[in-house]
Tab-separated table of C-alpha atoms in Angstrom:
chain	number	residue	atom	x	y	z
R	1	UNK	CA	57.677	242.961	122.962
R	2	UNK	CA	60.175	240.366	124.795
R	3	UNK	CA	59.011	238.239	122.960
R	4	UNK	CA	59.660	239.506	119.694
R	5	UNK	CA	63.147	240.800	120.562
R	6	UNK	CA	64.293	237.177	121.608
R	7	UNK	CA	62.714	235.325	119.227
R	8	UNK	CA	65.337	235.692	116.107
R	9	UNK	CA	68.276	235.628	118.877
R	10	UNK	CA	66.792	232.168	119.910
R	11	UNK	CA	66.515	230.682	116.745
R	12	UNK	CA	69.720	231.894	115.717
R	13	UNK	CA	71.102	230.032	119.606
R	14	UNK	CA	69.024	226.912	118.344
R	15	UNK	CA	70.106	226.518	114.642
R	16	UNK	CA	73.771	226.750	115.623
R	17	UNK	CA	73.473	224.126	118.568
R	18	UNK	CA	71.857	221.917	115.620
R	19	UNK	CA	74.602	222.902	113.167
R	20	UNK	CA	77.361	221.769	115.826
R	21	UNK	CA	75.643	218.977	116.415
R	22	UNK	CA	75.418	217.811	113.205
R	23	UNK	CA	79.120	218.501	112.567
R	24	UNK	CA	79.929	216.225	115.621
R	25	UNK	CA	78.092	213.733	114.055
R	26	UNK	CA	79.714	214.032	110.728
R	27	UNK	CA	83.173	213.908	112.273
R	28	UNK	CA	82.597	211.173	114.164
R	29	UNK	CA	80.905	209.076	111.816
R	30	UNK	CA	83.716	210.146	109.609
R	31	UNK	CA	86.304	208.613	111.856
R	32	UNK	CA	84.722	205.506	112.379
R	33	UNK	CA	84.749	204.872	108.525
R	34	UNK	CA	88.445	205.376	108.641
R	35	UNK	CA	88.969	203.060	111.598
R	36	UNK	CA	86.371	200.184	111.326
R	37	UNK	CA	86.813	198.816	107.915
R	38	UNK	CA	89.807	196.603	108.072
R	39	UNK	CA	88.644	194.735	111.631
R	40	UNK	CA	84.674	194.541	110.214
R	41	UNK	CA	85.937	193.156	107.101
R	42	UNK	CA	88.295	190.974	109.080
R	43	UNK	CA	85.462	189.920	111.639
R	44	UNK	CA	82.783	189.771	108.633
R	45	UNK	CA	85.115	187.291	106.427
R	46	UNK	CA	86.709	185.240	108.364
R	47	UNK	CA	84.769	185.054	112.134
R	48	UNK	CA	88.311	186.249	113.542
R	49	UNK	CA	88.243	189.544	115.240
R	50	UNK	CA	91.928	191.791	115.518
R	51	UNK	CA	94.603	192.137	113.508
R	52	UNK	CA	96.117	189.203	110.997
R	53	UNK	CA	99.804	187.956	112.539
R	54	UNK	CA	100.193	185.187	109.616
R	55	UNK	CA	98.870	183.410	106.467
R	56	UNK	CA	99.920	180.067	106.114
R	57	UNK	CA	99.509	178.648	103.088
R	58	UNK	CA	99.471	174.702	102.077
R	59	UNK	CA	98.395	172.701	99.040
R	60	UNK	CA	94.582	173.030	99.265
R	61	UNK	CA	93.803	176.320	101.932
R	62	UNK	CA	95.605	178.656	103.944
R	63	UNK	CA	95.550	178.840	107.640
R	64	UNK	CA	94.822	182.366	108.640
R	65	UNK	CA	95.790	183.348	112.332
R	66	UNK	CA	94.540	186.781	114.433
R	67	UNK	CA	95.512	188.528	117.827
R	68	UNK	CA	92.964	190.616	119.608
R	69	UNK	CA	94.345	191.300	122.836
R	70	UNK	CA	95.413	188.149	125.193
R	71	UNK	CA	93.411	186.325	122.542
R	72	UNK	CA	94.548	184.309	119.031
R	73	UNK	CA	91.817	183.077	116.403
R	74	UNK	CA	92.258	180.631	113.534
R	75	UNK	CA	90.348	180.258	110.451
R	76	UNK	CA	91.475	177.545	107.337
R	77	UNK	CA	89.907	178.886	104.106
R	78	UNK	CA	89.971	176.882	100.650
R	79	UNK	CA	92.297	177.565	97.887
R	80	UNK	CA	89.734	176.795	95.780
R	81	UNK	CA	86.354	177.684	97.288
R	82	UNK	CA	82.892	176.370	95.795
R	83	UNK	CA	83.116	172.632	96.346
R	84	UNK	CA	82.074	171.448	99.851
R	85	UNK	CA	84.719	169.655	101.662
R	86	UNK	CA	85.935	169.033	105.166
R	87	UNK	CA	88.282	171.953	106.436
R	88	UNK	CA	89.460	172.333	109.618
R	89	UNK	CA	91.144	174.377	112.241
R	90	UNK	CA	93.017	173.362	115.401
R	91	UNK	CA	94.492	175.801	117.963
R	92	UNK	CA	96.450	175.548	120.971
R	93	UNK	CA	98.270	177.636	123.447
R	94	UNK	CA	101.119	176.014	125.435
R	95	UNK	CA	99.723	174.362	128.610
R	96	UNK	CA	96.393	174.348	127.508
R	97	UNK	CA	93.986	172.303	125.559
R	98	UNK	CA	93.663	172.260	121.690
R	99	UNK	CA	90.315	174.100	120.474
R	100	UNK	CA	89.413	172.262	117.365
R	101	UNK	CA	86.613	172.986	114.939
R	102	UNK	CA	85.142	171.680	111.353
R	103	UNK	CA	82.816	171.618	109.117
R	104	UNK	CA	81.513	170.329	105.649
R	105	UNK	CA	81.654	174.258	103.973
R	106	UNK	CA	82.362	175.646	100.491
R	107	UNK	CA	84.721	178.295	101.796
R	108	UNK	CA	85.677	178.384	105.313
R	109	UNK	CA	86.259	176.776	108.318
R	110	UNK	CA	84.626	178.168	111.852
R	111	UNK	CA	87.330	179.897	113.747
R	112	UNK	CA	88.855	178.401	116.631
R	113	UNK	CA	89.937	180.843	119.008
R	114	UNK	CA	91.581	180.693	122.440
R	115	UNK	CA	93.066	182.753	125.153
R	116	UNK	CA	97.014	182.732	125.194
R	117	UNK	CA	98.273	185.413	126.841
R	118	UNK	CA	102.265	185.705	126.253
R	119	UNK	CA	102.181	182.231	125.175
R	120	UNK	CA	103.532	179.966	122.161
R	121	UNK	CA	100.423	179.153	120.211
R	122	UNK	CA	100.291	176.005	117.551
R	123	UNK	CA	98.440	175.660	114.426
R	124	UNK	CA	97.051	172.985	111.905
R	125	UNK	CA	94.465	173.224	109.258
R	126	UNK	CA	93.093	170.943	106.795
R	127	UNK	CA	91.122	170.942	103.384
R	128	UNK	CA	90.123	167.738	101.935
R	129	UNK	CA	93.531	166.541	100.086
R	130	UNK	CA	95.963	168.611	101.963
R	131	UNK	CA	96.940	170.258	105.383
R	132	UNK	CA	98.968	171.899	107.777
R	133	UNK	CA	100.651	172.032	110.910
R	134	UNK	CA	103.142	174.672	112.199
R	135	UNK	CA	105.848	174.750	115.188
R	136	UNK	CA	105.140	176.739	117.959
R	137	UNK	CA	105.326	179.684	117.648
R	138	UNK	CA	104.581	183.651	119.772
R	139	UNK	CA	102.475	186.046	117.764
């Protein structure tokens, strides 16, 4: 007879702990679809994780330049993607060594990135027929 008596109180206990926890994982899932999709499609398009701090455009690409913490990435993508040609990236913090990368690509450049702290950073990128180099400058 305990048995019976605490058998619909149980299930009742059980399909409510299921119920929350399917809410939990409804809001949560929810909120990481509101806060992932501009750094995964950053990440996912370009290589460069964090938030974009400038475009910088020249004949033939644009130089594209992220902050994620202490750290700054660089990416040149084509103005005109679909042909392969050389494009390039070169980074450097002040004091430190410049990180440069290439490739023969139809699109993009690999990212260069480097860590730079509160420093002035410096920027060039090139597409086959045109390219860029900025000042230094803090982002």
């Amino acid at each position: 007879m305990g048995t019976g008596a605490s058998g619909p109180k149980d299930a009742r206990g059980t399909a409510s702990r299921r119920l929350a926890a399917v809410l939990v994982l409804l809001i949560v899932s929810g909120l990481l679809a509101v806060v992932a999709p501009g750094s995964a499609q950053a990440a996912s398009a370009t290589g460069c994780a964090g938030r974009k701090v400038r475009t910088l455009p020249f004949s033939t690409g644009i130089v594209q330049v992220f902050r994620d913490g202490g750290y700054v990435c660089a990416v040149t993508v084509q103005k005109h993607p679909g042909a392969r040609r050389l494009v390039s990236v070169s980074l450097q913090a002040r004091g430190l060594r410049a990180v440069s990368k290439s490739r023969r690509d139809s699109r993009s450049s690999p990212p260069a990135r480097v860590y730079a702290g509160h420093r002035y950073v410096r920027v060039t990128g090139a597409v086959t027929g045109g390219s860029y180099s900025s000042v230094w400058f803090q982002c």
